[in-house]
Coordinates of C-alpha atoms in Angstrom, one line a residue:
M146 CA -16.7 1.1 -1.7
I147 CA -14.5 1.7 -4.8
D148 CA -14.8 5.2 -6.4
I149 CA -16.8 4.6 -9.6
K150 CA -14.8 7.3 -11.3
L151 CA -11.7 5.2 -11.0
I152 CA -13.5 2.2 -12.5
L153 CA -14.7 4.3 -15.4
E154 CA -11.4 6.1 -16.0
K155 CA -9.0 3.1 -15.4
P156 CA -11.0 -0.1 -15.9
D157 CA -8.0 -2.2 -16.7
Y158 CA -6.2 -1.1 -13.6
V159 CA -9.2 -2.0 -11.4
V160 CA -9.5 -5.4 -13.1
A161 CA -5.8 -6.1 -12.5
S162 CA -5.9 -4.9 -8.9
L163 CA -9.0 -7.0 -8.0
A164 CA -7.4 -10.0 -9.7
K165 CA -4.6 -9.8 -7.1
K166 CA -7.4 -10.5 -4.6
N167 CA -8.6 -13.4 -6.7
W168 CA -11.7 -11.4 -7.7
A169 CA -12.8 -11.6 -11.3
F170 CA -14.3 -8.3 -12.3
D171 CA -16.1 -7.3 -15.5
P172 CA -16.4 -3.5 -15.7
K173 CA -18.8 -3.6 -18.7
P174 CA -22.1 -3.7 -16.7
L175 CA -21.0 -0.6 -14.6
Q176 CA -19.9 1.2 -17.7
E177 CA -23.2 0.6 -19.5
L178 CA -25.2 1.6 -16.4
S179 CA -23.2 4.7 -15.9
Q180 CA -23.8 5.7 -19.6
R181 CA -27.5 5.2 -19.2
R182 CA -27.5 7.1 -15.9
L183 CA -25.8 10.2 -17.6
A184 CA -28.3 10.0 -20.5
L185 CA -31.3 9.8 -18.1
I186 CA -30.0 12.8 -16.1
Q187 CA -29.7 14.8 -19.3
E188 CA -33.2 13.7 -20.4
V189 CA -34.7 14.6 -17.1
E190 CA -33.1 18.0 -17.1
N191 CA -34.2 18.7 -20.7
C192 CA -37.8 17.6 -19.8
K193 CA -37.8 19.8 -16.7
H194 CA -36.5 22.8 -18.8
E195 CA -39.2 22.2 -21.4
Q196 CA -41.9 22.1 -18.7
K197 CA -40.6 25.3 -17.2
V198 CA -40.5 27.1 -20.6
L199 CA -44.1 26.0 -21.4
S200 CA -45.4 27.0 -17.9
S201 CA -43.8 30.4 -18.1
S202 CA -45.5 31.1 -21.4
V203 CA -49.0 30.7 -20.0
P204 CA -49.4 34.3 -18.6
Q205 CA -48.4 35.8 -22.0
V206 CA -50.7 33.5 -24.0
K207 CA -53.6 34.3 -21.6
K208 CA -52.8 38.0 -21.9
E209 CA -53.0 37.7 -25.7
G210 CA -56.3 35.9 -25.4
G211 CA -54.9 32.6 -26.6
D212 CA -56.0 29.1 -25.5
V213 CA -53.7 27.5 -22.9
T214 CA -55.4 24.1 -22.9
A215 CA -52.9 22.6 -25.2
I216 CA -50.0 24.0 -23.1
F217 CA -51.4 22.5 -19.9
A218 CA -51.9 19.2 -21.7
K219 CA -48.3 19.2 -22.9
V220 CA -47.0 20.1 -19.5
K221 CA -49.0 17.3 -17.9
A222 CA -47.7 14.8 -20.5
L223 CA -44.1 16.0 -19.9
A224 CA -44.5 15.6 -16.2
A225 CA -45.7 12.0 -16.6
E226 CA -42.8 11.3 -19.0
N227 CA -40.4 12.9 -16.6
K228 CA -41.7 10.8 -13.7
A229 CA -41.1 7.7 -15.7
K230 CA -37.5 8.8 -16.5
E231 CA -36.9 9.7 -12.8
D232 CA -38.1 6.2 -11.8
E233 CA -35.8 4.6 -14.3
L234 CA -32.9 6.8 -13.1
A235 CA -33.6 5.6 -9.5
E236 CA -33.5 2.0 -10.7
V237 CA -30.3 2.5 -12.6
E238 CA -28.6 4.2 -9.6
A239 CA -29.8 1.3 -7.4
K240 CA -28.2 -1.2 -9.8
I241 CA -24.9 0.8 -9.8
K242 CA -24.9 0.8 -6.0
A243 CA -25.6 -3.0 -6.0
E244 CA -22.7 -3.6 -8.4
L245 CA -20.3 -1.4 -6.4
E246 CA -21.2 -2.5 -2.9
V247 CA -20.1 -6.2 -3.4
L248 CA -16.7 -5.3 -4.7
P249 CA -13.7 -5.7 -2.4
N250 CA -11.4 -2.9 -1.6
L251 CA -8.5 -2.5 -4.1
P252 CA -5.2 -3.8 -2.6
D253 CA -2.3 -1.4 -2.4
D254 CA -0.1 -1.6 -5.5
D255 CA 3.0 -3.0 -3.6
L256 CA 1.1 -6.1 -2.3
L257 CA 1.9 -9.4 -3.9
A258 CA -1.0 -11.2 -5.6
G259 CA -2.5 -14.4 -4.2
G260 CA -3.2 -15.8 -0.8
K261 CA -1.4 -16.9 2.4
E262 CA 1.3 -18.7 0.4
N263 CA 2.6 -15.3 -0.7
N264 CA 2.5 -13.5 2.7
T265 CA 5.9 -12.0 3.4
P266 CA 7.7 -12.1 6.8
I267 CA 9.0 -8.7 7.8
S268 CA 10.5 -9.0 11.3
H269 CA 10.8 -11.4 14.2
F270 CA 11.0 -10.6 17.9
G271 CA 12.6 -12.9 20.5
E272 CA 14.0 -16.4 20.3
E273 CA 12.0 -19.6 20.5
R274 CA 12.8 -21.0 23.9
D275 CA 14.5 -24.4 24.4
F276 CA 12.6 -25.5 27.4
G277 CA 14.7 -28.5 28.4
F278 CA 11.7 -30.4 29.7
P279 CA 8.5 -31.9 28.3
I280 CA 6.2 -28.9 27.7
K281 CA 2.4 -28.8 28.2
D282 CA -0.1 -27.1 25.9
H283 CA -2.2 -24.2 27.1
V284 CA -5.3 -26.4 27.6
E285 CA -3.4 -28.7 30.1
L286 CA -1.7 -25.7 31.7
A287 CA -5.0 -23.8 32.1
K288 CA -6.6 -26.9 33.8
S289 CA -3.7 -27.7 36.1
L290 CA -3.4 -24.1 37.2
G291 CA -7.2 -23.7 37.7
L292 CA -7.4 -20.9 35.2
I293 CA -10.0 -22.2 32.7
D294 CA -13.0 -24.5 33.0
Y295 CA -13.8 -25.9 29.6
D296 CA -16.1 -28.7 30.7
R297 CA -18.6 -26.5 32.6
A298 CA -18.5 -23.9 29.8
A299 CA -19.5 -26.5 27.3
K300 CA -22.3 -27.5 29.7
I301 CA -23.8 -24.1 30.0
S302 CA -23.0 -22.8 26.5
G303 CA -21.6 -25.4 24.2
S304 CA -18.4 -26.1 22.4
G305 CA -16.1 -23.2 21.4
T306 CA -16.5 -21.5 24.8
W307 CA -14.7 -21.3 28.1
I308 CA -15.0 -20.0 31.6
Y309 CA -12.2 -18.0 33.1
T310 CA -11.9 -19.0 36.8
N311 CA -10.1 -17.4 39.8
L312 CA -6.6 -16.4 38.8
G313 CA -7.5 -17.1 35.1
A314 CA -10.2 -14.4 35.2
R315 CA -7.7 -12.0 37.0
L316 CA -5.0 -12.8 34.4
E317 CA -7.4 -12.1 31.5
W318 CA -8.4 -8.8 33.2
A319 CA -4.8 -8.0 33.8
L320 CA -4.1 -8.3 30.1
L321 CA -7.0 -6.1 29.2
N322 CA -5.9 -3.5 31.8
Y323 CA -2.3 -3.6 30.4
F324 CA -3.6 -2.9 26.9
I325 CA -6.0 -0.2 28.0
E326 CA -3.3 1.6 30.1
T327 CA -0.9 1.6 27.2
H328 CA -3.4 3.0 24.7
I329 CA -4.4 5.8 27.0
A330 CA -0.7 6.7 27.6
D331 CA -0.3 6.9 23.8
G332 CA -3.1 9.4 23.5
Y333 CA -6.0 7.2 22.3
E334 CA -9.5 7.9 23.5
M335 CA -11.3 5.1 25.2
I336 CA -14.7 4.1 23.9
L337 CA -17.2 1.5 25.3
P338 CA -19.6 1.1 22.3
P339 CA -22.9 -0.8 22.2
H340 CA -22.6 -4.5 21.3
I341 CA -25.9 -4.5 19.4
L342 CA -25.6 -2.7 16.0
N343 CA -27.8 -1.9 13.1
Y344 CA -27.5 -3.0 9.5
E345 CA -26.0 0.3 8.4
S346 CA -23.0 -0.2 10.8
G347 CA -22.2 -3.6 9.2
Y348 CA -22.6 -2.0 5.7
T349 CA -20.3 0.9 6.4
A350 CA -17.6 -1.5 7.8
G351 CA -17.8 -3.4 4.6
Q352 CA -19.0 -6.6 6.2
F353 CA -22.4 -6.4 4.6
P354 CA -23.9 -7.5 2.3
K355 CA -21.3 -10.2 1.5
F356 CA -20.7 -11.4 5.0
K357 CA -24.1 -10.9 6.5
E358 CA -24.4 -14.5 7.5
D359 CA -21.2 -14.5 9.5
V360 CA -22.6 -12.6 12.4
F361 CA -25.2 -13.4 15.1
W362 CA -28.5 -11.7 14.3
L363 CA -31.2 -10.9 16.8
E364 CA -34.4 -12.7 15.9
G365 CA -37.2 -10.3 14.8
M366 CA -34.8 -7.3 14.6
D367 CA -32.6 -5.8 11.9
K368 CA -29.7 -5.8 14.4
F369 CA -26.7 -8.0 15.1
I370 CA -24.1 -8.6 17.8
L371 CA -20.8 -7.0 16.9
P372 CA -18.1 -9.3 15.6
T373 CA -15.4 -6.8 16.5
A374 CA -15.4 -3.3 18.1
E375 CA -14.1 -2.0 14.7
T376 CA -17.7 -2.3 13.4
A377 CA -18.9 0.2 15.9
L378 CA -15.9 2.5 16.0
V379 CA -15.8 3.1 12.2
N380 CA -19.4 4.2 12.3
I381 CA -19.1 7.0 14.9
Y382 CA -18.8 9.7 12.3
R383 CA -21.1 8.1 9.7
N384 CA -22.8 10.8 7.5
E385 CA -20.7 13.6 9.1
I386 CA -18.1 16.0 7.8
L387 CA -15.2 16.7 10.1
P388 CA -12.8 19.6 10.0
S389 CA -9.3 18.4 9.0
S390 CA -7.9 20.2 12.1
E391 CA -9.6 17.4 14.2
L392 CA -7.8 14.6 12.4
P393 CA -6.5 12.1 13.2
K394 CA -9.1 10.8 15.5
K395 CA -7.7 7.9 17.6
F396 CA -9.9 5.5 19.5
F397 CA -9.7 2.2 21.2
A398 CA -12.5 0.0 22.7
Y399 CA -12.7 -3.1 24.8
T400 CA -15.5 -5.5 23.9
P401 CA -16.2 -9.2 23.7
C402 CA -16.4 -10.2 20.1
Y403 CA -19.0 -12.6 18.8
R404 CA -18.5 -14.7 15.7
K405 CA -20.0 -17.7 14.1
E406 CA -16.6 -19.2 13.2
A407 CA -16.2 -21.5 16.2
G408 CA -13.4 -23.9 17.0
S409 CA -12.8 -27.0 14.9
Y410 CA -11.5 -30.4 15.9
R411 CA -8.0 -29.7 14.6
T412 CA -5.3 -29.7 17.2
E413 CA -4.3 -26.1 16.3
E414 CA -7.9 -24.9 17.1
R415 CA -8.0 -26.5 20.6
G416 CA -8.9 -24.5 23.8
M417 CA -9.0 -20.8 23.3
I418 CA -7.4 -20.5 19.9
R419 CA -10.7 -20.1 18.2
G420 CA -14.2 -19.6 19.7
Y421 CA -17.6 -18.0 19.4
Q422 CA -16.7 -15.3 22.0
F423 CA -13.5 -13.7 22.9
N424 CA -12.2 -10.5 24.4
K425 CA -10.3 -7.9 22.3
V426 CA -9.1 -4.3 22.6
E427 CA -9.4 -2.7 19.2
M428 CA -7.7 0.4 17.8
V429 CA -9.3 2.6 15.1
Q430 CA -8.1 5.8 13.5
Y431 CA -9.8 8.4 11.2
T432 CA -7.2 10.3 9.2
T433 CA -6.8 12.5 6.2
E434 CA -5.6 11.0 2.9
E435 CA -2.1 12.4 3.6
G436 CA -1.9 11.0 7.1
S437 CA -3.0 7.5 6.3
D438 CA 0.3 5.8 5.8
A439 CA 1.9 7.3 9.0
A440 CA -1.1 6.2 11.0
F441 CA -0.7 2.6 9.7
E442 CA 2.9 2.4 10.7
E443 CA 2.1 3.9 14.1
M444 CA -0.6 1.3 14.8
V445 CA 1.7 -1.6 13.7
E446 CA 4.4 -0.4 16.1
K447 CA 1.8 -0.1 19.0
A448 CA 0.7 -3.7 18.6
K449 CA 4.3 -4.9 18.4
R450 CA 5.2 -3.0 21.6
L451 CA 2.4 -4.6 23.5
L452 CA 3.8 -8.1 22.8
E453 CA 7.3 -7.0 23.4
G454 CA 6.3 -5.6 26.8
L455 CA 5.0 -9.0 27.7
G456 CA 8.3 -10.6 26.4
L457 CA 6.4 -12.9 24.0
V458 CA 8.1 -14.2 20.8
Y459 CA 6.3 -13.1 17.7
Q460 CA 6.7 -12.4 14.0
L461 CA 5.3 -9.7 11.7
D462 CA 3.9 -10.6 8.3
K463 CA 2.9 -8.4 5.3
L464 CA -0.2 -10.1 3.8
A465 CA -0.6 -10.8 0.2
A466 CA -3.5 -9.1 -1.5
G467 CA -5.7 -12.2 -1.5
D468 CA -5.2 -12.7 2.2
C469 CA -6.3 -9.2 3.1
S470 CA -9.9 -9.0 4.2
H471 CA -12.7 -7.8 1.8
S472 CA -12.6 -4.2 3.1
M473 CA -8.9 -3.7 3.5
A474 CA -6.3 -2.3 1.1
R475 CA -3.4 -3.3 3.3
T476 CA -2.8 -5.6 6.3
Y477 CA 0.1 -6.6 8.5
D478 CA -0.4 -9.6 10.9
I479 CA 1.3 -10.0 14.2
E480 CA 1.6 -13.6 15.0
V481 CA 2.6 -15.0 18.4
W482 CA 4.5 -18.3 18.9
I483 CA 2.5 -21.2 20.4
P484 CA 5.3 -23.6 21.5
S485 CA 3.0 -26.8 21.8
M486 CA 2.0 -26.3 18.2
G487 CA 5.3 -25.2 16.8
I488 CA 3.5 -22.5 14.8
Y489 CA 2.6 -18.8 15.0
K490 CA -1.0 -17.6 15.4
E491 CA -2.4 -14.2 14.7
V492 CA -3.1 -12.0 17.7
S493 CA -3.3 -8.7 15.8
S494 CA -4.2 -7.6 12.3
V495 CA -3.5 -3.9 11.5
S496 CA -5.3 -2.8 8.4
N497 CA -5.8 0.3 6.2
A498 CA -9.1 0.6 4.5
R499 CA -8.1 3.8 2.7
D500 CA -11.4 5.5 1.8
Y501 CA -13.4 2.3 1.2
Q502 CA -15.4 2.4 4.5
A503 CA -15.7 6.1 4.5
R504 CA -17.4 6.1 1.0
R505 CA -19.9 3.5 2.2
G506 CA -20.7 5.6 5.4
M507 CA -20.2 9.1 3.9
I508 CA -17.5 9.9 6.5
R509 CA -15.8 13.0 5.2
Y510 CA -13.5 15.9 6.2
R511 CA -13.1 19.4 5.0
D512 CA -9.5 20.3 4.2
Q513 CA -7.8 23.7 4.7
D514 CA -8.9 24.8 1.3
G515 CA -12.6 24.0 2.0
K516 CA -12.7 20.9 -0.2
V517 CA -14.6 18.0 1.1
K518 CA -12.8 14.6 0.9
F519 CA -13.4 11.1 2.2
C520 CA -11.6 10.1 5.5
H521 CA -9.3 7.2 5.6
T522 CA -10.1 4.6 8.3
L523 CA -7.6 2.2 9.9
N524 CA -8.0 -0.6 12.5
G525 CA -5.9 -2.9 14.5
S526 CA -6.2 -5.4 17.3
G527 CA -4.5 -4.1 20.4
L528 CA -4.8 -7.0 21.3
A529 CA -7.1 -10.0 21.2
T530 CA -6.5 -12.0 24.4
S531 CA -7.7 -15.5 23.2
R532 CA -4.3 -16.2 21.7
V533 CA -2.2 -14.0 23.8
F534 CA -3.4 -15.9 26.9
P535 CA -2.4 -19.4 25.6
A536 CA 1.0 -18.0 24.3
L537 CA 1.7 -16.4 27.7
L538 CA 1.0 -19.7 29.5
E539 CA 3.0 -21.8 27.1
Q540 CA 6.0 -19.5 26.6
N541 CA 6.3 -18.8 30.3
Q542 CA 5.8 -22.3 31.7
Q543 CA 8.3 -23.8 34.1
A544 CA 9.5 -27.4 34.7
D545 CA 7.4 -27.7 37.9
G546 CA 4.2 -26.8 35.9
S547 CA 4.0 -23.2 37.1
V548 CA 3.8 -20.1 34.9
V549 CA 5.7 -16.9 35.4
I550 CA 3.5 -13.8 35.1
P551 CA 5.0 -11.1 32.8
E552 CA 6.2 -8.0 34.8
P553 CA 3.7 -5.5 33.3
L554 CA 0.8 -7.6 34.5
R555 CA 1.9 -8.1 38.1
K556 CA 0.5 -4.9 39.4
F557 CA -2.9 -5.9 38.2
M558 CA -2.5 -9.3 39.9
G559 CA -1.8 -8.0 43.4
G560 CA 1.9 -8.4 43.0
L561 CA 1.7 -12.1 42.1
E562 CA 4.7 -13.2 40.1
V563 CA 4.1 -16.9 39.6
I564 CA 0.9 -19.0 39.1
K565 CA 1.5 -22.5 40.7
P566 CA -0.4 -25.7 40.0
I567 CA -3.4 -26.4 42.2
K568 CA -2.6 -29.0 44.9
K569 CA -4.8 -32.0 44.7

């Protein structure tokens, strides 16, 4: 949530910043509501003061033998008037909240305006391999190696799903173990959060109310299935004040992720590239305002190192303002090369929400001077397997149809170095 003080003090800046996210914003309604709010607060205080003065005069009037009936009548009338003003104040504050909660986060000043077309490549790792033989895509490889069963998954669940089988299940679990082991070594605390969350969790994360229909809701309950572990992790300290000495807080969690955005019929969405359910290890940090930028750079480097450890070719992109998600002020995407498609697909987004989520969830810290401030929250995939798995198969395929297992995964695969095609 954007600080309303910033909107009131620098409306032109906010309008220009949100325009970079292709969001047309008129500050006038908020300005008028804020003026009315201040007037009502003053009127309520004046009314309460007048009631207090009148009430305190009663003993003296009685002592002097005067009639207090008129005083009581006036106090009663003032109380009724004040109740009406307080009700109006509550309505105005609700309208201000409704105006604020739908606004996206302000993009950092250095981001380019616009969408994907203005994303900026920052770095590239590895060289796209010249295979020297006709390559297979990950769907064909997964089937020939007995790693994935798409047909039976469709039978028991529907399109946009898959079943990991035998060595496929072990390879998926090896990837997750590799990610987990690395995060623990880097000093991150492991969390296994609940997968069913309440509305407040989606609200704090900035996904609600705008994207309320993008998640799976449980019928008859005001609860949903998490679309990413970030939604749970950024709510751990909701409505709390942390001492600055405890920051940064560094967490990671493994969860399946459940999203309505299922696969399409486009070639680039085949197989595991996009689905209703996929596995992901997610990183989240809570930091002070001053520690926010350093935390972002650290998380980007961590995500990059995970891919470099696997020897996978990837590129790092700085997203333009309009391509950053609703809640984020800054995002870098790490995209892995999918040889059969000749394109790069995102496997990690590292984002800084600044204080946007913390304001929604009242997540604060007390600095060394005793001043209470809003935390900064950051998140990053570390990593999502549903695209790492296809990239691993395609980038490491051999002419005989086998796939070489990256060295860091072999200890989780019982020492297996190569997955060979199933003999028919």
